Coordinates of C-alpha atoms in Angstrom, one line a residue:
X1 CA -50.7 -35.5 -59.5
X2 CA -51.0 -37.2 -62.9
X3 CA -48.2 -38.5 -64.9
X4 CA -49.4 -39.9 -68.2
X5 CA -46.0 -40.4 -69.7
X6 CA -45.4 -43.7 -67.9
X7 CA -48.7 -45.6 -68.4
X8 CA -49.1 -49.0 -66.8
X9 CA -45.8 -48.8 -65.0
X10 CA -45.4 -51.1 -62.0
X11 CA -43.1 -50.0 -59.1
X12 CA -41.4 -52.1 -56.4
X13 CA -42.0 -50.5 -53.0
X14 CA -40.4 -50.8 -49.6
X15 CA -42.8 -50.2 -46.7
X16 CA -41.0 -48.2 -44.0
X17 CA -42.4 -47.8 -40.5
X18 CA -40.7 -46.2 -37.5
X19 CA -41.4 -44.9 -34.0
X20 CA -38.9 -43.3 -31.7
X21 CA -41.1 -42.2 -28.8
X22 CA -44.4 -43.0 -27.1
X23 CA -46.1 -39.9 -28.6
X24 CA -45.2 -41.0 -32.1
X25 CA -46.5 -44.5 -31.4
X26 CA -49.8 -43.1 -30.2
X27 CA -50.2 -41.0 -33.3
X28 CA -49.7 -43.9 -35.6
X29 CA -48.4 -47.3 -34.3
X30 CA -46.1 -49.6 -36.3
X31 CA -49.0 -51.9 -37.2
X32 CA -51.1 -48.9 -38.4
X33 CA -48.2 -47.6 -40.4
X34 CA -47.6 -50.9 -42.1
X35 CA -51.4 -51.3 -42.8
X36 CA -51.7 -47.8 -44.3
X37 CA -48.6 -48.2 -46.4
X38 CA -50.0 -51.4 -47.9
X39 CA -53.3 -49.8 -48.5
X40 CA -51.7 -46.9 -50.2
X41 CA -49.6 -49.1 -52.6
X42 CA -52.6 -51.3 -53.3
X43 CA -54.6 -48.2 -54.4
X44 CA -51.6 -46.4 -56.1
X45 CA -53.4 -45.8 -59.3
X46 CA -55.9 -43.5 -57.5
X47 CA -53.1 -41.1 -56.7
X48 CA -50.9 -41.7 -59.8
X49 CA -53.0 -42.9 -62.8
X50 CA -51.1 -45.3 -64.9
X51 CA -49.0 -46.7 -62.0
X52 CA -49.4 -49.9 -60.0
X53 CA -47.2 -51.1 -57.2
X54 CA -46.2 -54.0 -55.0
X55 CA -44.5 -54.1 -51.6
X56 CA -41.4 -56.3 -51.7
X57 CA -40.2 -55.7 -48.2
X58 CA -41.5 -54.4 -44.8
X59 CA -38.9 -52.6 -42.8
X60 CA -39.3 -51.0 -39.4
X61 CA -37.3 -49.1 -36.7
X62 CA -38.0 -48.8 -33.0
X63 CA -36.2 -46.0 -31.2
X64 CA -33.6 -44.7 -33.7
X65 CA -32.2 -42.3 -31.1
X66 CA -30.3 -39.3 -32.2
X67 CA -28.2 -41.0 -34.9
X68 CA -26.7 -38.6 -37.4
X69 CA -24.6 -40.8 -39.7
X70 CA -26.3 -43.0 -42.2
X71 CA -23.4 -45.6 -41.8
X72 CA -24.0 -45.7 -38.0
X73 CA -27.8 -46.2 -38.6
X74 CA -27.1 -49.1 -41.0
X75 CA -24.7 -50.7 -38.4
X76 CA -27.0 -50.1 -35.4
X77 CA -30.2 -51.3 -37.3
X78 CA -28.9 -53.8 -39.9
X79 CA -32.4 -55.2 -40.4
X80 CA -33.8 -51.8 -41.2
X81 CA -31.3 -49.2 -42.5
X82 CA -28.8 -51.8 -43.4
X83 CA -31.4 -53.8 -45.5
X84 CA -32.7 -50.6 -47.0
X85 CA -29.2 -49.6 -48.2
X86 CA -28.7 -53.0 -49.6
X87 CA -31.9 -53.0 -51.6
X88 CA -31.3 -49.5 -52.9
X89 CA -27.7 -50.2 -54.0
X90 CA -28.8 -53.5 -55.6
X91 CA -31.5 -51.7 -57.7
X92 CA -34.1 -54.0 -56.2
X93 CA -36.5 -51.2 -55.3
X94 CA -38.1 -48.2 -57.0
X95 CA -39.8 -46.4 -54.2
X96 CA -40.2 -46.2 -50.4
X97 CA -43.5 -45.4 -48.8
X98 CA -43.7 -44.1 -45.3
X99 CA -46.0 -41.9 -43.1
X100 CA -43.9 -38.8 -43.3
X101 CA -40.3 -37.8 -44.0
X102 CA -39.5 -37.5 -40.3
X103 CA -39.9 -41.3 -40.0
X104 CA -36.8 -41.8 -42.1
X105 CA -34.6 -40.6 -39.2
X106 CA -35.0 -38.9 -35.8
X107 CA -32.5 -36.2 -36.8
X108 CA -33.1 -33.9 -39.8
X109 CA -29.6 -34.7 -41.0
X110 CA -30.3 -38.5 -41.2
X111 CA -33.7 -38.0 -42.8
X112 CA -32.2 -35.7 -45.5
X113 CA -29.2 -38.0 -46.0
X114 CA -31.5 -41.1 -46.5
X115 CA -33.7 -39.2 -49.1
X116 CA -30.6 -37.9 -50.9
X117 CA -29.1 -41.3 -51.0
X118 CA -32.3 -42.8 -52.5
X119 CA -32.6 -40.0 -55.1
X120 CA -29.0 -40.6 -56.2
X121 CA -29.8 -44.3 -56.8
X122 CA -33.1 -43.6 -58.6
X123 CA -35.4 -44.4 -55.7
X124 CA -38.3 -42.1 -54.8
X125 CA -39.4 -41.5 -51.2
X126 CA -43.2 -41.3 -51.1
X127 CA -44.4 -39.8 -47.7
X128 CA -48.1 -40.4 -47.5
X129 CA -48.7 -37.1 -45.8
X130 CA -46.9 -35.0 -48.4
X131 CA -47.0 -36.9 -51.7
X132 CA -44.6 -36.0 -54.5
X133 CA -46.1 -34.4 -57.6
X134 CA -44.8 -37.3 -59.8
X135 CA -43.3 -40.8 -59.6
X136 CA -41.2 -40.2 -62.6
X137 CA -37.6 -40.1 -61.3
X138 CA -36.2 -37.9 -64.1
X139 CA -38.9 -35.3 -63.6
X140 CA -38.4 -35.5 -59.8
X141 CA -34.7 -35.0 -60.1
X142 CA -35.2 -32.0 -62.3
X143 CA -37.7 -30.4 -59.9
X144 CA -37.9 -31.6 -56.4
X145 CA -34.6 -33.4 -56.7
X146 CA -32.8 -30.1 -57.5
X147 CA -34.5 -28.5 -54.6
X148 CA -33.5 -31.3 -52.3
X149 CA -29.9 -31.1 -53.5
X150 CA -29.9 -27.3 -52.8
X151 CA -31.5 -27.9 -49.4
X152 CA -28.9 -30.4 -48.4
X153 CA -26.0 -28.3 -49.6
X154 CA -27.4 -25.3 -47.8
X155 CA -27.9 -27.4 -44.7
X156 CA -24.3 -28.4 -44.7
X157 CA -22.7 -25.0 -45.4
X158 CA -21.8 -22.0 -43.4
X159 CA -23.3 -21.8 -40.0
X160 CA -25.3 -24.9 -40.5
X161 CA -22.1 -26.9 -40.8
X162 CA -20.8 -25.5 -37.6
X163 CA -24.1 -26.1 -35.8
X164 CA -24.2 -29.7 -37.1
X165 CA -20.6 -30.3 -36.1
X166 CA -21.1 -28.9 -32.6
X167 CA -24.3 -30.9 -32.1
X168 CA -22.6 -34.0 -33.4
X169 CA -19.7 -33.4 -31.0
X170 CA -21.9 -32.9 -28.0
X171 CA -24.0 -35.9 -29.0
X172 CA -21.0 -38.1 -29.3
X173 CA -19.6 -37.0 -26.0
X174 CA -22.9 -37.8 -24.3
X175 CA -23.1 -41.0 -26.2
X176 CA -19.7 -42.1 -24.7
X177 CA -19.6 -40.5 -21.3
X178 CA -23.3 -40.9 -20.3
X179 CA -24.8 -43.7 -22.4
X180 CA -21.4 -45.6 -22.5
X181 CA -21.9 -46.6 -26.1
X182 CA -19.3 -46.6 -28.9
X183 CA -19.3 -43.2 -30.8
X184 CA -19.6 -44.7 -34.3
X185 CA -18.8 -48.2 -35.7
X186 CA -18.3 -51.1 -33.5
X187 CA -14.7 -52.2 -33.5
X188 CA -13.9 -55.6 -35.1
X189 CA -14.6 -58.2 -32.5
X190 CA -18.0 -57.0 -31.4
X191 CA -21.5 -57.3 -33.0
X192 CA -24.9 -56.0 -32.2
X193 CA -27.6 -58.3 -30.8
X194 CA -31.1 -57.0 -30.4
X195 CA -33.5 -57.4 -27.5
X196 CA -37.2 -58.3 -28.2
X197 CA -38.1 -54.6 -27.9
X198 CA -35.6 -53.7 -30.6
X199 CA -32.8 -52.3 -28.4
X200 CA -29.2 -53.1 -29.5
X201 CA -26.7 -54.7 -27.1
X202 CA -23.0 -55.2 -27.8
X203 CA -21.7 -58.7 -27.6
X204 CA -18.4 -60.4 -28.5
X205 CA -18.1 -62.1 -31.8
X206 CA -16.6 -65.3 -30.6
X207 CA -14.6 -66.1 -33.7
X208 CA -13.2 -62.6 -34.1
X209 CA -12.5 -62.4 -30.4
X210 CA -10.2 -65.4 -30.6
X211 CA -8.3 -63.7 -33.4
X212 CA -7.9 -60.6 -31.3
X213 CA -6.6 -62.5 -28.3
X214 CA -4.0 -64.3 -30.5
X215 CA -2.9 -61.0 -32.2
X216 CA -2.3 -59.4 -28.8
X217 CA -0.5 -62.5 -27.5
X218 CA 1.8 -62.4 -30.5
X219 CA 2.4 -58.7 -30.1
X220 CA 3.5 -59.1 -26.5
X221 CA 6.0 -61.7 -27.7
X222 CA 7.6 -58.9 -29.7
X223 CA 6.3 -60.0 -33.1
X224 CA 6.0 -57.2 -35.7
X225 CA 2.8 -56.6 -37.6
X226 CA 3.8 -58.5 -40.6
X227 CA 4.7 -61.6 -38.5
X228 CA 1.4 -61.3 -36.6
X229 CA -0.6 -61.2 -39.9
X230 CA 1.3 -64.2 -41.3
X231 CA 0.6 -66.2 -38.0
X232 CA -3.1 -65.3 -38.1
X233 CA -3.4 -66.4 -41.7
X234 CA -1.5 -69.7 -40.9
X235 CA -3.8 -70.3 -37.9
X236 CA -6.9 -70.0 -40.1
X237 CA -8.4 -67.0 -38.2
X238 CA -11.1 -65.1 -40.0
X239 CA -9.7 -61.7 -41.1
X240 CA -11.3 -58.4 -40.2
X241 CA -12.0 -57.8 -43.9
X242 CA -11.0 -59.3 -47.2
X243 CA -9.5 -62.7 -47.9
X244 CA -6.4 -62.5 -45.7
X245 CA -4.8 -60.7 -42.7
X246 CA -2.5 -57.8 -43.5
X247 CA 0.0 -55.9 -41.3
X248 CA -2.3 -52.9 -41.2
X249 CA -5.2 -55.1 -39.8
X250 CA -2.8 -56.4 -37.1
X251 CA -1.7 -52.8 -36.3
X252 CA -5.4 -51.7 -36.1
X253 CA -6.1 -54.4 -33.5
X254 CA -3.2 -53.2 -31.3
X255 CA -4.3 -49.6 -31.7
X256 CA -7.8 -50.6 -30.4
X257 CA -6.4 -52.3 -27.3
X258 CA -8.5 -50.0 -25.0
X259 CA -11.8 -51.0 -26.6
X260 CA -10.8 -54.7 -26.3
X261 CA -10.1 -54.3 -22.6
X262 CA -13.6 -52.8 -22.1
X263 CA -13.1 -49.1 -22.6
X264 CA -14.8 -46.6 -24.9
X265 CA -12.8 -43.6 -26.2
X266 CA -13.5 -40.4 -28.1
X267 CA -11.3 -37.7 -29.6
X268 CA -8.1 -39.7 -29.0
X269 CA -6.4 -38.1 -32.0
X270 CA -8.5 -34.9 -32.4
X271 CA -6.9 -32.3 -34.6
X272 CA -9.3 -29.6 -33.6
X273 CA -8.5 -29.5 -29.9
X274 CA -11.5 -31.5 -28.6
X275 CA -11.1 -33.0 -25.1
X276 CA -10.3 -36.7 -25.1
X277 CA -13.0 -38.8 -23.4
X278 CA -12.5 -42.4 -22.1
X279 CA -14.9 -44.3 -19.9
X280 CA -15.4 -47.9 -18.8
X281 CA -18.0 -49.3 -21.2
X282 CA -20.8 -51.8 -20.5
X283 CA -19.5 -54.2 -23.1
X284 CA -17.6 -57.3 -22.2
X285 CA -13.8 -57.3 -22.5
X286 CA -12.0 -59.5 -24.9
X287 CA -8.5 -59.1 -23.3
X288 CA -7.5 -58.6 -19.6
X289 CA -6.6 -55.3 -18.1
X290 CA -3.1 -56.6 -17.5
X291 CA -2.7 -57.4 -21.2
X292 CA -3.8 -53.9 -22.0
X293 CA -1.2 -52.3 -19.7
X294 CA 1.5 -54.6 -21.1
X295 CA 0.6 -53.6 -24.7
X296 CA 0.5 -49.9 -23.8
X297 CA 3.9 -50.2 -22.1
X298 CA 5.4 -52.1 -25.1
X299 CA 4.0 -49.6 -27.5
X300 CA 5.6 -46.7 -25.6
X301 CA 9.0 -48.5 -25.5
X302 CA 8.9 -49.1 -29.3
X303 CA 8.0 -45.5 -29.9
X304 CA 10.9 -44.3 -27.8
X305 CA 13.3 -46.7 -29.5
X306 CA 12.2 -45.7 -33.0
X307 CA 15.1 -44.2 -34.9
X308 CA 13.6 -41.1 -36.5
X309 CA 10.7 -41.2 -38.9
X310 CA 12.0 -43.1 -41.9
X311 CA 15.6 -43.5 -43.0
X312 CA 17.9 -40.8 -44.3
X313 CA 18.8 -43.3 -47.0
X314 CA 15.2 -43.8 -48.3
X315 CA 15.3 -43.5 -52.1
X316 CA 19.1 -43.6 -52.2
X317 CA 19.9 -47.3 -52.2
X318 CA 19.0 -49.1 -55.5
X319 CA 19.0 -52.9 -56.1
X320 CA 20.6 -53.6 -59.5
X321 CA 18.8 -56.9 -59.8
X322 CA 15.3 -55.4 -59.9
X323 CA 15.9 -51.7 -60.4
X324 CA 13.9 -50.7 -57.3
X325 CA 14.9 -48.7 -54.2
X326 CA 15.2 -50.5 -50.9
X327 CA 12.7 -49.8 -48.1
X328 CA 13.7 -48.9 -44.5
X329 CA 12.6 -51.1 -41.6
X330 CA 13.2 -51.0 -37.8
X331 CA 14.5 -54.2 -36.3
X332 CA 15.7 -55.2 -32.9
X333 CA 18.4 -57.3 -31.3
X334 CA 18.8 -58.3 -27.7
X335 CA 21.8 -57.1 -25.7
X336 CA 21.6 -58.6 -22.2
X337 CA 18.2 -57.4 -20.9
X338 CA 18.0 -54.5 -23.3
X339 CA 16.4 -54.6 -26.7
X340 CA 18.3 -52.3 -29.2
X341 CA 16.6 -50.9 -32.2
X342 CA 18.4 -50.4 -35.6
X343 CA 17.5 -49.9 -39.2
X344 CA 17.9 -52.2 -42.2
X345 CA 17.2 -51.4 -45.8
X346 CA 15.2 -54.2 -47.5
X347 CA 14.5 -55.0 -51.1
X348 CA 10.9 -56.2 -51.0
X349 CA 10.7 -56.7 -54.8
X350 CA 13.3 -59.5 -55.2
X351 CA 12.5 -63.1 -54.3
X352 CA 13.9 -64.0 -51.9
X353 CA 14.1 -60.6 -50.2
X354 CA 17.5 -59.3 -49.2
X355 CA 18.6 -56.5 -46.8
X356 CA 21.5 -54.5 -45.6
X357 CA 22.2 -52.7 -42.3
X358 CA 21.9 -48.9 -42.5
X359 CA 25.3 -48.6 -40.8
X360 CA 27.0 -50.3 -43.9
X361 CA 25.4 -47.7 -46.2
X362 CA 26.5 -44.9 -43.9
X363 CA 30.1 -46.2 -43.8
X364 CA 30.4 -46.5 -47.6
X365 CA 28.9 -43.1 -48.2
X366 CA 31.2 -41.4 -45.7
X367 CA 34.2 -43.2 -47.2
X368 CA 33.1 -41.9 -50.7
X369 CA 32.7 -38.4 -49.3
X370 CA 36.1 -38.5 -47.6
X371 CA 37.6 -39.6 -51.0
X372 CA 36.1 -36.5 -52.5
X373 CA 37.4 -34.3 -49.8
X374 CA 40.9 -35.6 -50.2
X375 CA 40.9 -35.1 -53.9
X376 CA 42.1 -31.7 -55.1
X377 CA 41.1 -32.5 -58.7
X378 CA 37.4 -33.2 -59.1
X379 CA 37.5 -33.8 -62.8
X380 CA 37.3 -37.6 -62.6
X381 CA 34.3 -37.4 -60.2
X382 CA 32.7 -34.7 -62.4
X383 CA 33.0 -37.0 -65.5
X384 CA 31.5 -39.9 -63.6
X385 CA 28.6 -37.8 -62.4
X386 CA 28.1 -36.4 -65.9
X387 CA 28.0 -39.9 -67.4
X388 CA 25.5 -41.0 -64.7
X389 CA 23.2 -38.1 -65.5
X390 CA 23.4 -38.8 -69.2
X391 CA 22.6 -42.5 -68.6
X392 CA 19.5 -41.4 -66.7
X393 CA 18.4 -38.7 -69.2
X394 CA 16.1 -40.9 -71.3
X395 CA 14.0 -41.6 -68.2
X396 CA 13.7 -38.0 -67.1
X397 CA 10.8 -37.0 -69.4
X398 CA 8.7 -40.1 -68.3
X399 CA 9.5 -39.5 -64.6
X400 CA 8.4 -35.9 -64.9
X401 CA 5.2 -36.9 -66.6
X402 CA 4.4 -39.4 -63.9
X403 CA 5.1 -36.8 -61.1
X404 CA 2.9 -34.2 -62.9
X405 CA 0.1 -36.8 -63.2
X406 CA 0.4 -37.7 -59.5
X407 CA 0.2 -34.0 -58.5
X408 CA -2.9 -33.6 -60.6
X409 CA -4.5 -36.7 -59.1
X410 CA -3.9 -35.3 -55.5
X411 CA -5.6 -32.1 -56.5
X412 CA -8.6 -34.1 -57.8
X413 CA -8.7 -36.1 -54.5
X414 CA -8.7 -32.9 -52.5
X415 CA -11.6 -31.5 -54.5
X416 CA -13.6 -34.7 -54.1
X417 CA -12.9 -34.8 -50.4
X418 CA -14.1 -31.2 -50.1
X419 CA -17.3 -32.0 -52.0
X420 CA -17.8 -35.1 -49.9
X421 CA -17.5 -33.1 -46.7
X422 CA -20.0 -30.5 -47.9
X423 CA -22.5 -32.9 -49.4
X424 CA -22.6 -35.5 -46.6
X425 CA -23.0 -35.4 -42.9
X426 CA -21.3 -38.7 -42.0
X427 CA -17.7 -37.5 -42.6
X428 CA -16.3 -36.4 -39.2
X429 CA -14.3 -33.1 -39.2
X430 CA -11.3 -34.9 -37.7
X431 CA -11.2 -37.4 -40.6
X432 CA -11.7 -34.5 -43.1
X433 CA -8.8 -32.5 -41.6
X434 CA -6.5 -35.5 -41.3
X435 CA -7.1 -36.7 -44.8
X436 CA -6.6 -33.1 -46.2
X437 CA -3.3 -32.9 -44.3
X438 CA -2.1 -36.2 -45.6
X439 CA -2.8 -35.2 -49.2
X440 CA -1.0 -31.9 -48.6
X441 CA 2.1 -33.7 -47.4
X442 CA 2.0 -36.0 -50.4
X443 CA 1.8 -33.0 -52.7
X444 CA 4.7 -31.3 -51.0
X445 CA 6.8 -34.5 -51.3
X446 CA 5.9 -34.9 -55.0
X447 CA 6.7 -31.2 -55.7
X448 CA 10.1 -31.6 -54.1
X449 CA 10.9 -34.6 -56.3
X450 CA 9.8 -32.7 -59.4
X451 CA 11.9 -29.7 -58.4
X452 CA 14.9 -32.0 -57.9
X453 CA 14.3 -33.6 -61.3
X454 CA 14.2 -30.2 -63.0
X455 CA 17.5 -29.3 -61.3
X456 CA 19.0 -32.5 -62.5
X457 CA 17.9 -31.9 -66.1
X458 CA 19.5 -28.4 -66.0
X459 CA 22.7 -29.7 -64.7
X460 CA 23.4 -32.5 -67.2
X461 CA 25.3 -30.3 -69.6
X462 CA 26.8 -27.9 -67.1
X463 CA 30.2 -29.1 -66.0
X464 CA 30.8 -26.1 -63.7
X465 CA 27.5 -26.9 -62.0
X466 CA 28.6 -30.5 -61.4
X467 CA 31.9 -29.3 -60.0
X468 CA 30.1 -26.9 -57.7
X469 CA 27.7 -29.5 -56.4
X470 CA 30.6 -31.9 -55.7
X471 CA 32.4 -29.2 -53.7
X472 CA 29.1 -28.9 -51.8
X473 CA 29.3 -32.6 -51.1
X474 CA 32.9 -32.2 -50.0
X475 CA 31.9 -29.5 -47.5
X476 CA 28.6 -30.6 -46.0
X477 CA 28.0 -34.2 -47.0
X478 CA 29.6 -35.9 -44.0
X479 CA 28.1 -33.5 -41.5
X480 CA 24.6 -34.0 -42.9
X481 CA 24.9 -37.8 -42.6
X482 CA 26.4 -37.9 -39.1
X483 CA 23.9 -35.2 -37.8
X484 CA 20.9 -36.4 -39.7
X485 CA 18.7 -36.6 -36.6
X486 CA 18.7 -32.8 -36.5
X487 CA 17.0 -32.5 -39.9
X488 CA 16.1 -35.9 -41.1
X489 CA 13.8 -34.7 -43.9
X490 CA 16.4 -32.2 -45.2
X491 CA 19.1 -34.8 -45.2
X492 CA 16.8 -37.3 -47.1
X493 CA 16.0 -34.7 -49.8
X494 CA 19.6 -33.6 -50.2
X495 CA 21.0 -37.2 -50.5
X496 CA 18.3 -38.2 -52.9
X497 CA 19.4 -35.4 -55.2
X498 CA 23.2 -36.1 -55.2
X499 CA 23.9 -39.8 -54.8
X500 CA 22.9 -43.4 -55.5
X501 CA 24.3 -46.5 -53.8
X502 CA 23.9 -49.6 -55.9
X503 CA 23.6 -53.0 -54.3
X504 CA 22.9 -56.5 -55.5
X505 CA 21.8 -59.7 -53.7
X506 CA 24.4 -62.4 -53.0
X507 CA 24.1 -65.7 -51.2
X508 CA 22.3 -64.8 -48.0
X509 CA 23.3 -61.2 -48.0
X510 CA 23.5 -57.9 -49.9
X511 CA 26.6 -56.5 -51.5
X512 CA 27.4 -52.8 -52.3
X513 CA 28.6 -52.6 -55.9
X514 CA 28.9 -48.8 -56.6
X515 CA 28.4 -45.3 -55.3
X516 CA 27.3 -42.9 -58.1
X517 CA 27.1 -39.1 -57.9
X518 CA 24.1 -37.5 -59.5
X519 CA 25.3 -33.9 -59.2

């Protein structure tokens, strides 16, 4: 075990000690492990001539249970796994000394993941009972490292993946239904406290709990997520992450209302058919059961009142002041005891922002289509459409390049996600499937835009094509707008290809300035 290429090299060691059962403690107790680790590092040159070492941190774990994910281990044991990850990522350590590899984690998956993580960051795991042949990281990567990589990839492929997924699913179900513990990360608002024997208990983070109570109160007063985020920022509440509250953070709190009322849930949104599980947890509730029921009822009401998914006019209405399209938003007004939902299109790029009701856009478009229908001679409309296309022609090449790049980027993301799923064991199948599906939908949407752009390019110089498309608008345009709920996505794509409604901000409102045909 000699390595003479690195003479007089001093390594920074972490001493790692762990026991997860009484038999393990009887074989080698925590004090014995720490003592033997220190003795090994003090006499390092006996095993590896030319090397010396010093221990910079003593870390220990008591009862790691059957944790599979490295992220969960770091959260459950922040003073052990969490500190180890911090030191490794910071480049503050060169090697980890432990009794044997199985002390890195109670499950094979966690042990392998820890060692692979260390190897990727240039840190060597040194089990005293099976010493590596060298302490040279480059040599190790080329020899044992390559073997470790192959072992991990083999472990996470084929039947091994299915076995790991099934064991993980059964373990998570038991963790929730029997042990009444959260399946993975603690939700914002809760923290782990540890008993003297090293067992974690879930307690309320007082400061975060106050923010959660305020967010739920605001939601029950019919505030939207943007308004909730603004109110929390104004109130000085500590955000879940980052420097300030965002609408997504507020939405996440409302989505976790069950946990904040004292429940633990699993497989709520499973895409693989797993049975949902929900039990009353042992953790303290931050909000009352009544607040939970009120939130669930209000969420159901809002979902029922939602007018489709998105607006048929998304991408159609353009602000001439900033050159950007307007975004669709659902808003409400009170009619007696009933809250009525309707959509507005808002320009979020101008300051101040301005908006217009979707009904106004619908009315002006139907009027424009009726004008087409009543016109026997389409030449004037054809010339207007031709000029609009010619005006937009210089931007076509750039837009096509941007869309092509976006499609290529999605393909890269899909490949990286696949590699991540194969190489790591802390990416849940539900998350993998949902993210792949989201990327697929993005790719389909971009491809549709690219196809529409190519159609537009081909139609610029074709007067007969323009006339034919205008006749199509005459025949089906009004029907598609008035019956858009039957095929919202189809109506969106069709309108985006044939028309633009131009608007501009005026004093306290938004004015429609023109309807331009793109056919």
